[in-house]
Amino acid sequence: MSTIDIAVVDYGMGNLRSVSKALEHVAPTKNVVVTSHPDDVAKASRVVFPGQGAMPDCIRELDARGLRTAVLDAAQNKPFLGICIGLQMLFEHSEEGDAAGLGLFKGSVKRFATEDMVDSQGEKLKVPHMGWNQVYQHRNLDANVHPLWHSIEDGARFYYVHSYYVQPEDDNIVAGFTHYPNRFTCAVAKDNLFAVQFHPEKSANAGLQLLSNFVDWSPN
Amino acid sequence: MGLAKRIIPCLDVTNGRVVKGVNFLELRDAGDPVEIARRYDEQGADELTFLDITASSDNRGLILHIIEEVASQVFIPLTVGGGVREVEDVRRLLNAGADKVSINTTAVLNPKMVQAAAAKFGSQCIVVAIDAKKVDNQPFEWEVFTHGGRKATGLDAVKWAEYMVSLGAGELLVTSMDRDGTKIGFNNPLNKAISNAVEVPIIASGGVGNLQHLVDGVKEGGADAVLAASIFHYGEYTVRQAKEYMAQHGIEVRL
């Protein structure tokens, strides 16, 4: 068996080709494997945890393949990148289908509230939040940003498509935010883990830069 | 600052080539799809839409190879439509690298297919394309047409839009059949009526002849995204010029 540099966790929910193609594009020498085997996730050097569709279905399919333990283990021990529902599932609970998440982080996943969805000119804002919005990077007290934002402009646009967003209880894990129209957390980071609501694999140069930063990342 | 309005170049593909017609007739060759997709990506397109208008089922598989090729080189959202009849067609296109699949005639013939596809793959990847025409023989203003604008359905386009969203459509691509290929601008009243009626984003399509039409599509038609083909294919304008023009007119775009 060859080594696995990057495992993309496949639990049967949607198209993972975009994610693996984008990783292969930024890391042509790495062995990128799309897998639904817990053993592959366990032995991979890095893990990407994507997700599409509805969170309750994602959790169910993840469990049906026996992937929960391997994913939680990877999330706490090696470079780990969550994308979209792969971010939402890390929290305790989602309003979508009143579902329990993996509970790695305290907090919940909320739907954009219809009554709030008006912009500053009074125009209706659509749900899903679909398209390119600006991502503001969280700076710590030393004014440093996370290594995954390296060479990405603060306020760069990334591609989103979602109707739910995460609301962490712990402010210290917030790594980035976006406004629609209210500010919401679009990236969280803790130790070896980074997770985003937007789709870096569909976000042109800014997204490819983030994936490249992930491939090069050596968390302490 | 917030969410940018999207500019989506549309590539009509038949037998592996990009073509452009006027009112769905008189097709002219506009080039190689992969090459054109790369060019638009470099110019800053926010998304790309491919409509497979291949008539013969023999050549329909070609679109899968094109999408595979584009998806390994272009990292922006890709929508594919044309000839999508079954849930299995949706799966094939998503596996080839499409991010969204657009369903048109089949939505009318079999609305449950939209529901089944959205339930299986998520609303985020299900676009319903609505071809509408202004009519004076119905108790409503705009009627849904199918089969490339040849067949009237008796359906009210605005009511139809609401129904499709209730079944799980995550986005609507609204094409004015009166305007398509005419270069006289989008049908903004139609787009506005649909945009007001639904919560999901709408893409305005059909009739773009100049950059002011794109601005009007957003400001007057309430479009979340604007789709155009011929103004980009023949090099009249680049996507970047279109975005700069929209930005100068107060529309938020990704530059």
Short mmCIF file of C-alpha atoms in Angstrom, two decimals, chain A:
data_model
loop_
_atom_site.label_atom_id
_atom_site.label_comp_id
_atom_site.label_asym_id
_atom_site.label_seq_id
_atom_site.Cartn_x
_atom_site.Cartn_y
_atom_site.Cartn_z
CA MET A 1 0.00 0.00 0.00
CA SER A 2 1.29 3.41 -0.92
CA THR A 3 1.15 6.18 1.64
CA ILE A 4 -1.75 8.62 1.60
CA ASP A 5 -0.73 12.27 1.73
CA ILE A 6 -4.25 13.66 1.73
CA ALA A 7 -7.46 11.72 2.40
CA VAL A 8 -10.71 13.33 1.22
CA VAL A 9 -13.44 11.78 3.35
CA ASP A 10 -16.23 10.35 1.18
CA TYR A 11 -19.45 9.38 2.95
CA GLY A 12 -21.59 9.26 -0.18
CA MET A 13 -22.94 12.81 -0.04
CA GLY A 14 -22.33 14.57 -3.31
CA ASN A 15 -19.53 15.34 -5.62
CA LEU A 16 -16.02 15.19 -4.19
CA ARG A 17 -14.35 15.39 -7.56
CA SER A 18 -14.08 19.18 -7.31
CA VAL A 19 -12.26 18.94 -3.99
CA SER A 20 -9.83 16.24 -5.10
CA LYS A 21 -9.15 17.93 -8.48
CA ALA A 22 -8.35 21.22 -6.79
CA LEU A 23 -6.01 19.49 -4.29
CA GLU A 24 -4.27 17.64 -7.14
CA HIS A 25 -3.91 20.95 -8.96
CA VAL A 26 -2.13 22.67 -6.04
CA ALA A 27 -0.17 19.57 -4.95
CA PRO A 28 0.63 17.58 -8.09
CA THR A 29 3.24 15.40 -6.35
CA LYS A 30 0.97 14.38 -3.44
CA ASN A 31 -1.12 11.25 -3.32
CA VAL A 32 -4.70 12.49 -2.92
CA VAL A 33 -7.23 9.74 -2.17
CA VAL A 34 -11.00 10.03 -2.01
CA THR A 35 -11.98 7.37 0.51
CA SER A 36 -14.80 6.04 2.66
CA HIS A 37 -12.54 3.70 4.67
CA PRO A 38 -11.78 4.65 8.29
CA ASP A 39 -8.34 3.00 7.95
CA ASP A 40 -7.37 5.35 5.11
CA VAL A 41 -8.46 8.36 7.16
CA ALA A 42 -6.43 7.03 10.09
CA LYS A 43 -3.24 6.57 8.12
CA ALA A 44 -3.39 9.69 5.92
CA SER A 45 -1.01 12.55 6.73
CA ARG A 46 -3.73 15.14 6.15
CA VAL A 47 -7.49 14.93 6.05
CA VAL A 48 -10.04 17.00 4.14
CA PHE A 49 -13.62 16.71 5.38
CA PRO A 50 -16.07 18.13 2.82
CA GLY A 51 -19.84 18.02 2.84
CA GLN A 52 -22.88 18.92 0.77
CA GLY A 53 -26.61 18.58 1.20
CA ALA A 54 -28.40 18.41 4.51
CA MET A 55 -26.49 17.94 7.77
CA PRO A 56 -28.72 15.19 9.25
CA ASP A 57 -28.14 13.09 6.10
CA CYS A 58 -24.40 13.75 6.27
CA ILE A 59 -24.17 12.58 9.90
CA ARG A 60 -26.24 9.50 9.13
CA GLU A 61 -24.11 8.52 6.13
CA LEU A 62 -20.91 9.18 8.05
CA ASP A 63 -22.05 6.78 10.79
CA ALA A 64 -23.30 4.23 8.26
CA ARG A 65 -19.70 3.94 7.03
CA GLY A 66 -18.23 3.82 10.51
CA LEU A 67 -16.25 7.01 9.89
CA ARG A 68 -17.13 9.03 13.00
CA THR A 69 -14.25 7.88 15.20
CA ALA A 70 -11.63 8.19 12.46
CA VAL A 71 -12.82 11.69 11.54
CA LEU A 72 -12.90 12.91 15.16
CA ASP A 73 -9.48 11.42 15.76
CA ALA A 74 -8.03 13.12 12.67
CA ALA A 75 -9.68 16.42 13.63
CA GLN A 76 -7.75 16.41 16.90
CA ASN A 77 -4.42 15.00 15.74
CA LYS A 78 -3.37 15.93 12.20
CA PRO A 79 -3.78 18.74 9.67
CA PHE A 80 -7.51 18.74 9.07
CA LEU A 81 -9.60 20.92 6.76
CA GLY A 82 -13.40 20.99 7.05
CA ILE A 83 -15.43 22.43 4.18
CA CYS A 84 -19.08 23.60 4.23
CA ILE A 85 -21.14 20.89 6.01
CA GLY A 86 -17.72 19.54 7.05
CA LEU A 87 -17.48 22.68 9.21
CA GLN A 88 -21.08 22.53 10.45
CA MET A 89 -20.85 18.89 11.54
CA LEU A 90 -18.08 19.73 14.02
CA PHE A 91 -20.59 21.55 16.25
CA GLU A 92 -23.03 20.20 18.81
CA HIS A 93 -26.34 20.81 17.11
CA SER A 94 -27.97 22.04 13.90
CA GLU A 95 -31.37 23.65 13.37
CA GLU A 96 -31.44 21.75 10.08
CA GLY A 97 -33.54 18.70 10.89
CA ASP A 98 -32.91 19.36 14.62
CA ALA A 99 -29.82 17.15 14.31
CA ALA A 100 -26.96 16.42 16.67
CA GLY A 101 -23.49 17.08 15.29
CA LEU A 102 -20.14 15.54 16.17
CA GLY A 103 -19.82 17.92 19.12
CA LEU A 104 -16.14 18.73 18.79
CA PHE A 105 -16.96 22.41 19.33
CA LYS A 106 -19.54 24.00 21.58
CA GLY A 107 -22.18 25.89 19.67
CA SER A 108 -24.87 25.40 17.09
CA VAL A 109 -25.72 25.73 13.41
CA LYS A 110 -28.45 28.27 12.58
CA ARG A 111 -30.51 29.10 9.51
CA PHE A 112 -30.41 32.61 8.04
CA ALA A 113 -33.53 34.19 9.54
CA THR A 114 -35.96 35.31 6.82
CA GLU A 115 -36.86 38.53 8.65
CA ASP A 116 -33.19 39.66 8.71
CA MET A 117 -32.59 39.13 5.01
CA VAL A 118 -32.55 42.72 3.74
CA ASP A 119 -29.47 44.66 2.63
CA SER A 120 -28.56 48.27 3.48
CA GLN A 121 -30.60 49.50 0.47
CA GLY A 122 -33.67 47.58 1.60
CA GLU A 123 -33.27 44.93 -1.15
CA LYS A 124 -34.26 41.36 -0.36
CA LEU A 125 -31.34 39.00 0.27
CA LYS A 126 -31.79 35.47 -1.02
CA VAL A 127 -31.37 32.18 0.82
CA PRO A 128 -29.30 30.13 0.06
CA HIS A 129 -26.44 32.60 0.40
CA MET A 130 -25.01 31.77 -3.01
CA GLY A 131 -22.05 33.42 -4.68
CA TRP A 132 -18.87 35.32 -3.92
CA ASN A 133 -18.67 37.15 -0.62
CA GLN A 134 -15.86 38.81 1.28
CA VAL A 135 -13.95 36.91 3.93
CA TYR A 136 -12.37 38.93 6.73
CA GLN A 137 -9.52 37.28 8.55
CA HIS A 138 -9.49 37.27 12.31
CA ARG A 139 -6.35 38.76 13.82
CA ASN A 140 -5.17 37.78 17.28
CA LEU A 141 -3.79 40.30 19.79
CA ASP A 142 -0.35 40.09 18.17
CA ALA A 143 -2.02 41.04 14.86
CA ASN A 144 -1.10 37.69 13.39
CA VAL A 145 -3.41 35.82 11.07
CA HIS A 146 -3.69 32.08 10.71
CA PRO A 147 -1.14 30.43 8.34
CA LEU A 148 -3.99 29.25 6.11
CA TRP A 149 -4.68 32.90 5.20
CA HIS A 150 -1.09 33.31 3.99
CA SER A 151 -0.90 35.33 0.71
CA ILE A 152 -4.68 35.85 0.72
CA GLU A 153 -5.90 39.43 0.87
CA ASP A 154 -8.06 40.34 3.86
CA GLY A 155 -11.56 40.74 2.40
CA ALA A 156 -10.87 38.41 -0.55
CA ARG A 157 -13.97 36.88 -2.10
CA PHE A 158 -14.75 33.18 -1.77
CA TYR A 159 -17.62 31.15 -3.23
CA TYR A 160 -20.45 30.23 -0.88
CA VAL A 161 -23.59 28.17 -1.14
CA HIS A 162 -25.39 27.52 2.14
CA SER A 163 -28.51 28.34 4.14
CA TYR A 164 -27.08 27.59 7.60
CA TYR A 165 -24.06 29.02 9.44
CA VAL A 166 -22.15 28.11 12.60
CA GLN A 167 -22.40 30.02 15.86
CA PRO A 168 -19.48 28.96 18.10
CA GLU A 169 -19.71 29.58 21.83
CA ASP A 170 -15.95 30.04 22.07
CA ASP A 171 -14.80 33.25 20.31
CA ASN A 172 -11.23 32.02 20.40
CA ILE A 173 -11.84 29.54 17.60
CA VAL A 174 -13.13 32.18 15.14
CA ALA A 175 -10.62 32.56 12.28
CA GLY A 176 -12.74 34.50 9.80
CA PHE A 177 -16.10 36.12 9.24
CA THR A 178 -18.43 37.35 6.50
CA HIS A 179 -21.48 39.61 6.46
CA TYR A 180 -24.85 38.47 5.06
CA PRO A 181 -26.26 40.87 6.15
CA ASN A 182 -25.17 40.18 9.75
CA ARG A 183 -21.71 39.05 10.61
CA PHE A 184 -21.33 35.27 10.77
CA THR A 185 -18.37 32.98 11.44
CA CYS A 186 -17.08 31.53 8.17
CA ALA A 187 -13.86 29.95 9.44
CA VAL A 188 -12.80 28.31 12.68
CA ALA A 189 -9.34 27.17 13.76
CA LYS A 190 -7.99 25.20 16.67
CA ASP A 191 -4.53 23.62 16.85
CA ASN A 192 -4.31 21.25 13.85
CA LEU A 193 -7.82 22.00 12.60
CA PHE A 194 -9.12 24.61 10.17
CA ALA A 195 -12.66 24.60 8.81
CA VAL A 196 -14.50 26.93 6.45
CA GLN A 197 -18.08 27.52 5.35
CA PHE A 198 -17.15 28.59 1.80
CA HIS A 199 -15.84 26.34 -0.97
CA PRO A 200 -12.10 26.88 -1.52
CA GLU A 201 -12.21 24.30 -4.33
CA LYS A 202 -14.58 26.60 -6.25
CA SER A 203 -13.07 29.95 -5.27
CA ALA A 204 -10.57 30.44 -8.12
CA ASN A 205 -7.15 31.80 -7.06
CA ALA A 206 -8.04 32.69 -3.47
CA GLY A 207 -9.38 29.18 -2.90
CA LEU A 208 -6.42 27.46 -4.54
CA GLN A 209 -4.09 29.55 -2.36
CA LEU A 210 -5.91 28.39 0.78
CA LEU A 211 -5.70 24.75 -0.31
CA SER A 212 -2.02 25.19 -1.10
CA ASN A 213 -1.50 26.72 2.36
CA PHE A 214 -3.23 23.70 3.88
CA VAL A 215 -1.00 21.28 2.00
CA ASP A 216 2.11 23.14 3.28
CA TRP A 217 0.80 23.68 6.81
CA SER A 218 2.74 22.24 9.77
CA PRO A 219 0.70 22.97 12.88
CA ASN A 220 2.64 22.80 16.14
#
